[in-house]
Amino acid sequence: MPDGNDSTMVEFEDAITYPLEDDDWLSTIGIGGGLFVVNLAVVGVGLLVAAILSLVFVGVALFPLVILLGVAITLPVGGYYMAVLRATIEGDDDPPRFEDWERLFEDGLIPIAVSLVYTVPLVVVLVVVGVLAALGVGIVTTLGGDAAVVGGLLIGSLGVVVFSLVVAVYVTVMPYFVPISMAIYAHEGDLRTAFDHDRITQVAFTKAFAIYWTIAFGIQFVAGQFIGLLYLAVIGVFLQFYLGVVTVRLYGLGYVAAMDLDSAD
């Protein structure tokens, strides 16, 4: 791994070529991209069949099953990304391989679990807004009159506005904190520690992690402008996996820099 005196640009170049550093890189990218291909095929066909069967009220229950199957197929990819994080944090410059499939499936649940935990506050806000809206309707129904109608509408509208603002802010900042929790888990191996406030802020409010995260975001944003078209040529799914590895590598490098792990070693 580049030492602390190297520039961010050097480490950026390291991240871009990182997936190719293993002699068996073609196999790794083939497996990762191949899982995306299988996922697209299975989910696509499954949703089509479910849609057809739903016309006779049989296929409705298949929709969630198809989605769950799609998630299960790509679990090893999430597990591989976690392995990349772990290797980066441990100072291993060699990309991991798709070998320990049991662990890949298990670790693939971590990004999902972390994302779900971060959605809890949104659910809480939604419940609060729902209660406020119900109160507004209750006021209108119980009291009647123009004043009650206006009051009820104001309460309901205020709830919607608050919820919209919270969602806007949360959706903006959540992608920044999710990889931090993933990196903490990869480092410590404990899900509770991944949500430790002190550890999260220790990483989040550093210039180092902010820079690496911004670079990773920029790569994903630029690639997102054309990667969809490449899906038509199949190569897009393999590029998606490749860029995913690069992005996670950058998250790991940012975490290492923020925690000053190079100096600790």
Short mmCIF file of C-alpha atoms in Angstrom, two decimals:
data_model
loop_
_atom_site.label_atom_id
_atom_site.label_comp_id
_atom_site.label_asym_id
_atom_site.label_seq_id
_atom_site.Cartn_x
_atom_site.Cartn_y
_atom_site.Cartn_z
CA MET A 1 0.00 0.00 0.00
CA PRO A 2 1.34 3.47 -0.74
CA ASP A 3 2.97 5.09 2.27
CA GLY A 4 1.76 8.27 3.95
CA ASN A 5 4.16 10.45 1.92
CA ASP A 6 2.68 9.47 -1.41
CA SER A 7 0.20 11.81 -3.02
CA THR A 8 -3.49 11.08 -3.29
CA MET A 9 -3.05 10.91 -7.06
CA VAL A 10 -0.64 8.00 -6.72
CA GLU A 11 -3.12 6.14 -4.54
CA PHE A 12 -5.89 6.99 -7.00
CA GLU A 13 -3.88 5.35 -9.77
CA ASP A 14 -3.30 2.40 -7.45
CA ALA A 15 -7.04 2.03 -6.95
CA ILE A 16 -7.77 2.21 -10.69
CA THR A 17 -5.37 -0.63 -11.48
CA TYR A 18 -5.94 -2.53 -8.22
CA PRO A 19 -8.32 -5.17 -9.69
CA LEU A 20 -5.59 -6.09 -12.22
CA GLU A 21 -2.83 -6.63 -9.65
CA ASP A 22 -3.65 -10.33 -9.24
CA ASP A 23 -2.39 -12.82 -11.82
CA ASP A 24 -5.85 -14.37 -11.87
CA TRP A 25 -7.64 -11.02 -12.34
CA LEU A 26 -9.51 -12.17 -15.44
CA SER A 27 -11.14 -15.00 -13.49
CA THR A 28 -12.10 -12.68 -10.63
CA ILE A 29 -13.69 -10.10 -12.91
CA GLY A 30 -15.34 -12.88 -14.88
CA ILE A 31 -16.95 -14.35 -11.76
CA GLY A 32 -18.01 -10.98 -10.36
CA GLY A 33 -19.46 -9.78 -13.64
CA GLY A 34 -20.90 -13.21 -14.33
CA LEU A 35 -22.91 -13.09 -11.11
CA PHE A 36 -24.38 -9.79 -12.26
CA VAL A 37 -25.29 -11.38 -15.61
CA VAL A 38 -26.98 -14.32 -13.88
CA ASN A 39 -28.80 -11.91 -11.60
CA LEU A 40 -30.11 -9.87 -14.53
CA ALA A 41 -31.20 -12.99 -16.40
CA VAL A 42 -32.92 -14.64 -13.44
CA VAL A 43 -34.61 -11.48 -12.19
CA GLY A 44 -35.61 -10.41 -15.69
CA VAL A 45 -37.18 -13.75 -16.58
CA GLY A 46 -38.64 -14.14 -13.10
CA LEU A 47 -40.36 -10.75 -13.17
CA LEU A 48 -41.69 -11.43 -16.65
CA VAL A 49 -43.16 -14.76 -15.57
CA ALA A 50 -44.57 -13.21 -12.40
CA ALA A 51 -46.15 -10.40 -14.43
CA ILE A 52 -47.80 -12.88 -16.79
CA LEU A 53 -49.06 -15.08 -13.97
CA SER A 54 -50.33 -12.05 -12.05
CA LEU A 55 -52.93 -11.63 -14.78
CA VAL A 56 -54.64 -14.68 -13.31
CA PHE A 57 -53.88 -13.63 -9.69
CA VAL A 58 -51.22 -16.31 -9.27
CA GLY A 59 -47.94 -14.52 -9.85
CA VAL A 60 -48.27 -11.61 -7.42
CA ALA A 61 -46.55 -13.57 -4.64
CA LEU A 62 -43.67 -14.35 -7.01
CA PHE A 63 -42.46 -10.75 -7.23
CA PRO A 64 -40.82 -10.61 -3.76
CA LEU A 65 -39.45 -14.13 -4.23
CA VAL A 66 -37.80 -13.11 -7.49
CA ILE A 67 -36.26 -10.03 -5.87
CA LEU A 68 -34.96 -12.10 -2.95
CA LEU A 69 -33.46 -14.61 -5.38
CA GLY A 70 -31.72 -11.78 -7.20
CA VAL A 71 -30.28 -10.49 -3.94
CA ALA A 72 -29.08 -13.99 -3.00
CA ILE A 73 -27.29 -14.39 -6.33
CA THR A 74 -25.28 -11.20 -5.81
CA LEU A 75 -24.45 -11.78 -2.13
CA PRO A 76 -20.96 -13.11 -3.01
CA VAL A 77 -20.27 -9.84 -4.83
CA GLY A 78 -21.05 -7.88 -1.67
CA GLY A 79 -18.90 -10.35 0.24
CA TYR A 80 -16.06 -9.79 -2.20
CA TYR A 81 -16.32 -6.03 -1.75
CA MET A 82 -16.04 -6.56 2.00
CA ALA A 83 -12.97 -8.72 1.38
CA VAL A 84 -11.43 -5.87 -0.63
CA LEU A 85 -12.09 -3.48 2.26
CA ARG A 86 -10.58 -5.91 4.74
CA ALA A 87 -7.48 -6.53 2.61
CA THR A 88 -6.95 -2.81 2.05
CA ILE A 89 -7.25 -2.00 5.75
CA GLU A 90 -4.86 -4.83 6.62
CA GLY A 91 -2.31 -3.46 4.16
CA ASP A 92 -2.58 -6.28 1.63
CA ASP A 93 -2.14 -4.91 -1.90
CA ASP A 94 -3.16 -8.16 -3.58
CA PRO A 95 -6.85 -8.32 -4.53
CA PRO A 96 -8.76 -11.19 -2.89
CA ARG A 97 -10.21 -14.03 -4.93
CA PHE A 98 -13.56 -15.77 -5.03
CA GLU A 99 -12.48 -18.71 -2.87
CA ASP A 100 -14.19 -18.94 0.52
CA TRP A 101 -17.76 -18.94 -0.78
CA GLU A 102 -19.37 -19.52 2.60
CA ARG A 103 -17.73 -16.39 3.98
CA LEU A 104 -18.52 -14.46 0.79
CA PHE A 105 -22.22 -15.23 1.23
CA GLU A 106 -22.08 -14.31 4.92
CA ASP A 107 -20.15 -11.07 4.39
CA GLY A 108 -22.47 -10.20 1.52
CA LEU A 109 -25.16 -9.63 4.13
CA ILE A 110 -23.13 -6.88 5.83
CA PRO A 111 -23.70 -4.10 3.25
CA ILE A 112 -27.41 -4.95 3.29
CA ALA A 113 -27.56 -4.93 7.09
CA VAL A 114 -25.68 -1.63 7.32
CA SER A 115 -27.96 0.01 4.74
CA LEU A 116 -31.06 -1.25 6.53
CA VAL A 117 -29.88 0.16 9.87
CA TYR A 118 -29.30 3.53 8.26
CA THR A 119 -32.88 3.54 6.94
CA VAL A 120 -34.36 3.19 10.45
CA PRO A 121 -34.40 6.96 11.11
CA LEU A 122 -36.33 7.47 7.87
CA VAL A 123 -38.90 4.92 8.99
CA VAL A 124 -39.22 6.71 12.34
CA VAL A 125 -39.76 10.05 10.61
CA LEU A 126 -42.32 8.46 8.29
CA VAL A 127 -44.24 7.12 11.29
CA VAL A 128 -44.19 10.55 12.93
CA VAL A 129 -45.45 12.17 9.74
CA GLY A 130 -48.17 9.55 9.49
CA VAL A 131 -49.29 10.32 13.04
CA LEU A 132 -49.33 14.06 12.31
CA ALA A 133 -51.35 13.49 9.17
CA ALA A 134 -53.80 11.33 11.11
CA LEU A 135 -54.13 14.07 13.73
CA GLY A 136 -54.84 16.58 11.01
CA VAL A 137 -57.56 14.42 9.51
CA GLY A 138 -58.94 13.78 13.00
CA ILE A 139 -59.21 17.49 13.71
CA VAL A 140 -61.08 18.10 10.48
CA THR A 141 -63.42 15.16 11.06
CA THR A 142 -64.12 15.85 14.73
CA LEU A 143 -64.40 19.63 14.89
CA GLY A 144 -65.50 20.54 11.42
CA GLY A 145 -65.69 24.14 10.28
CA ASP A 146 -63.33 26.23 8.19
CA ALA A 147 -60.82 26.84 10.99
CA ALA A 148 -60.53 23.13 11.71
CA VAL A 149 -60.06 22.35 8.04
CA VAL A 150 -57.29 24.94 7.75
CA GLY A 151 -55.63 23.69 10.94
CA GLY A 152 -55.77 20.10 9.81
CA LEU A 153 -54.34 20.95 6.41
CA LEU A 154 -51.54 22.95 8.01
CA ILE A 155 -50.57 20.09 10.30
CA GLY A 156 -50.64 17.59 7.46
CA SER A 157 -48.71 19.91 5.14
CA LEU A 158 -46.12 20.64 7.81
CA GLY A 159 -45.59 16.92 8.29
CA VAL A 160 -45.09 16.38 4.57
CA VAL A 161 -42.65 19.29 4.32
CA VAL A 162 -40.62 18.10 7.32
CA PHE A 163 -40.51 14.55 5.99
CA SER A 164 -39.45 15.76 2.53
CA LEU A 165 -36.64 17.86 3.98
CA VAL A 166 -35.42 15.03 6.20
CA VAL A 167 -35.48 12.60 3.27
CA ALA A 168 -33.60 15.06 1.04
CA VAL A 169 -30.86 15.60 3.63
CA TYR A 170 -30.68 11.95 4.63
CA VAL A 171 -30.49 10.61 1.09
CA THR A 172 -27.66 13.06 0.46
CA VAL A 173 -25.52 12.16 3.48
CA MET A 174 -26.30 8.44 3.90
CA PRO A 175 -24.06 7.31 1.00
CA TYR A 176 -21.19 9.00 2.83
CA PHE A 177 -21.67 7.18 6.13
CA VAL A 178 -22.61 3.70 4.87
CA PRO A 179 -19.10 2.89 3.55
CA ILE A 180 -17.61 4.17 6.81
CA SER A 181 -19.64 1.66 8.81
CA MET A 182 -18.72 -1.05 6.32
CA ALA A 183 -15.03 -0.19 6.71
CA ILE A 184 -15.30 -0.22 10.50
CA TYR A 185 -16.89 -3.66 10.35
CA ALA A 186 -14.18 -4.89 7.99
CA HIS A 187 -11.59 -3.58 10.46
CA GLU A 188 -13.14 -4.70 13.73
CA GLY A 189 -15.42 -7.58 12.70
CA ASP A 190 -18.19 -6.34 15.00
CA LEU A 191 -21.49 -4.98 13.68
CA ARG A 192 -22.20 -2.93 16.81
CA THR A 193 -18.87 -1.16 16.53
CA ALA A 194 -19.74 -0.31 12.94
CA PHE A 195 -22.36 2.09 14.30
CA ASP A 196 -20.29 3.51 17.13
CA HIS A 197 -20.79 7.28 17.03
CA ASP A 198 -17.26 8.18 18.10
CA ARG A 199 -15.63 5.87 15.57
CA ILE A 200 -17.87 7.05 12.75
CA THR A 201 -17.20 10.73 13.43
CA GLN A 202 -13.50 10.01 13.84
CA VAL A 203 -13.45 8.89 10.21
CA ALA A 204 -16.21 11.01 8.69
CA PHE A 205 -14.89 14.42 9.67
CA THR A 206 -11.41 13.98 8.29
CA LYS A 207 -10.13 15.58 5.13
CA ALA A 208 -8.52 12.30 4.10
CA PHE A 209 -11.69 10.22 3.96
CA ALA A 210 -13.66 13.07 2.41
CA ILE A 211 -11.17 13.29 -0.46
CA TYR A 212 -11.17 9.55 -1.16
CA TRP A 213 -14.95 9.37 -0.92
CA THR A 214 -15.31 12.30 -3.34
CA ILE A 215 -13.01 10.61 -5.85
CA ALA A 216 -14.99 7.37 -5.54
CA PHE A 217 -18.26 9.27 -5.98
CA GLY A 218 -16.88 11.04 -9.03
CA ILE A 219 -15.89 7.74 -10.64
CA GLN A 220 -19.33 6.25 -10.04
CA PHE A 221 -21.09 9.39 -11.27
CA VAL A 222 -19.11 9.65 -14.49
CA ALA A 223 -19.35 5.92 -15.18
CA GLY A 224 -23.07 6.02 -14.51
CA GLN A 225 -23.54 8.32 -17.48
CA PHE A 226 -22.63 5.62 -19.98
CA ILE A 227 -22.45 2.28 -18.19
CA GLY A 228 -26.15 1.68 -18.80
CA LEU A 229 -25.57 1.70 -22.56
CA LEU A 230 -22.76 -0.81 -22.16
CA TYR A 231 -25.22 -3.16 -20.46
CA LEU A 232 -26.67 -3.72 -23.92
CA ALA A 233 -23.31 -5.14 -24.93
CA VAL A 234 -23.03 -7.17 -21.69
CA ILE A 235 -19.62 -5.63 -20.99
CA GLY A 236 -21.37 -3.10 -18.76
CA VAL A 237 -21.94 -5.64 -15.98
CA PHE A 238 -18.25 -6.53 -15.87
CA LEU A 239 -17.32 -2.84 -15.85
CA GLN A 240 -19.80 -2.32 -13.02
CA PHE A 241 -18.06 -4.98 -10.94
CA TYR A 242 -14.62 -3.58 -11.80
CA LEU A 243 -15.61 -0.06 -10.79
CA GLY A 244 -17.20 -1.43 -7.63
CA VAL A 245 -13.85 -2.91 -6.63
CA VAL A 246 -12.10 0.38 -7.41
CA THR A 247 -14.65 2.32 -5.36
CA VAL A 248 -14.36 0.02 -2.35
CA ARG A 249 -10.57 0.16 -2.59
CA LEU A 250 -10.79 3.95 -2.36
CA TYR A 251 -13.08 3.69 0.67
CA GLY A 252 -10.52 1.43 2.31
CA LEU A 253 -7.62 3.77 1.52
CA GLY A 254 -9.64 6.68 2.89
CA TYR A 255 -10.36 4.77 6.09
CA VAL A 256 -6.70 3.84 6.50
CA ALA A 257 -5.67 7.48 6.03
CA ALA A 258 -8.37 8.77 8.39
CA MET A 259 -7.43 6.28 11.11
CA ASP A 260 -3.71 6.80 10.43
CA LEU A 261 -3.27 3.03 10.32
CA ASP A 262 -0.10 3.27 8.23
CA SER A 263 1.63 5.09 11.07
CA ALA A 264 0.24 2.58 13.56
CA ASP A 265 1.84 -0.21 11.60
#
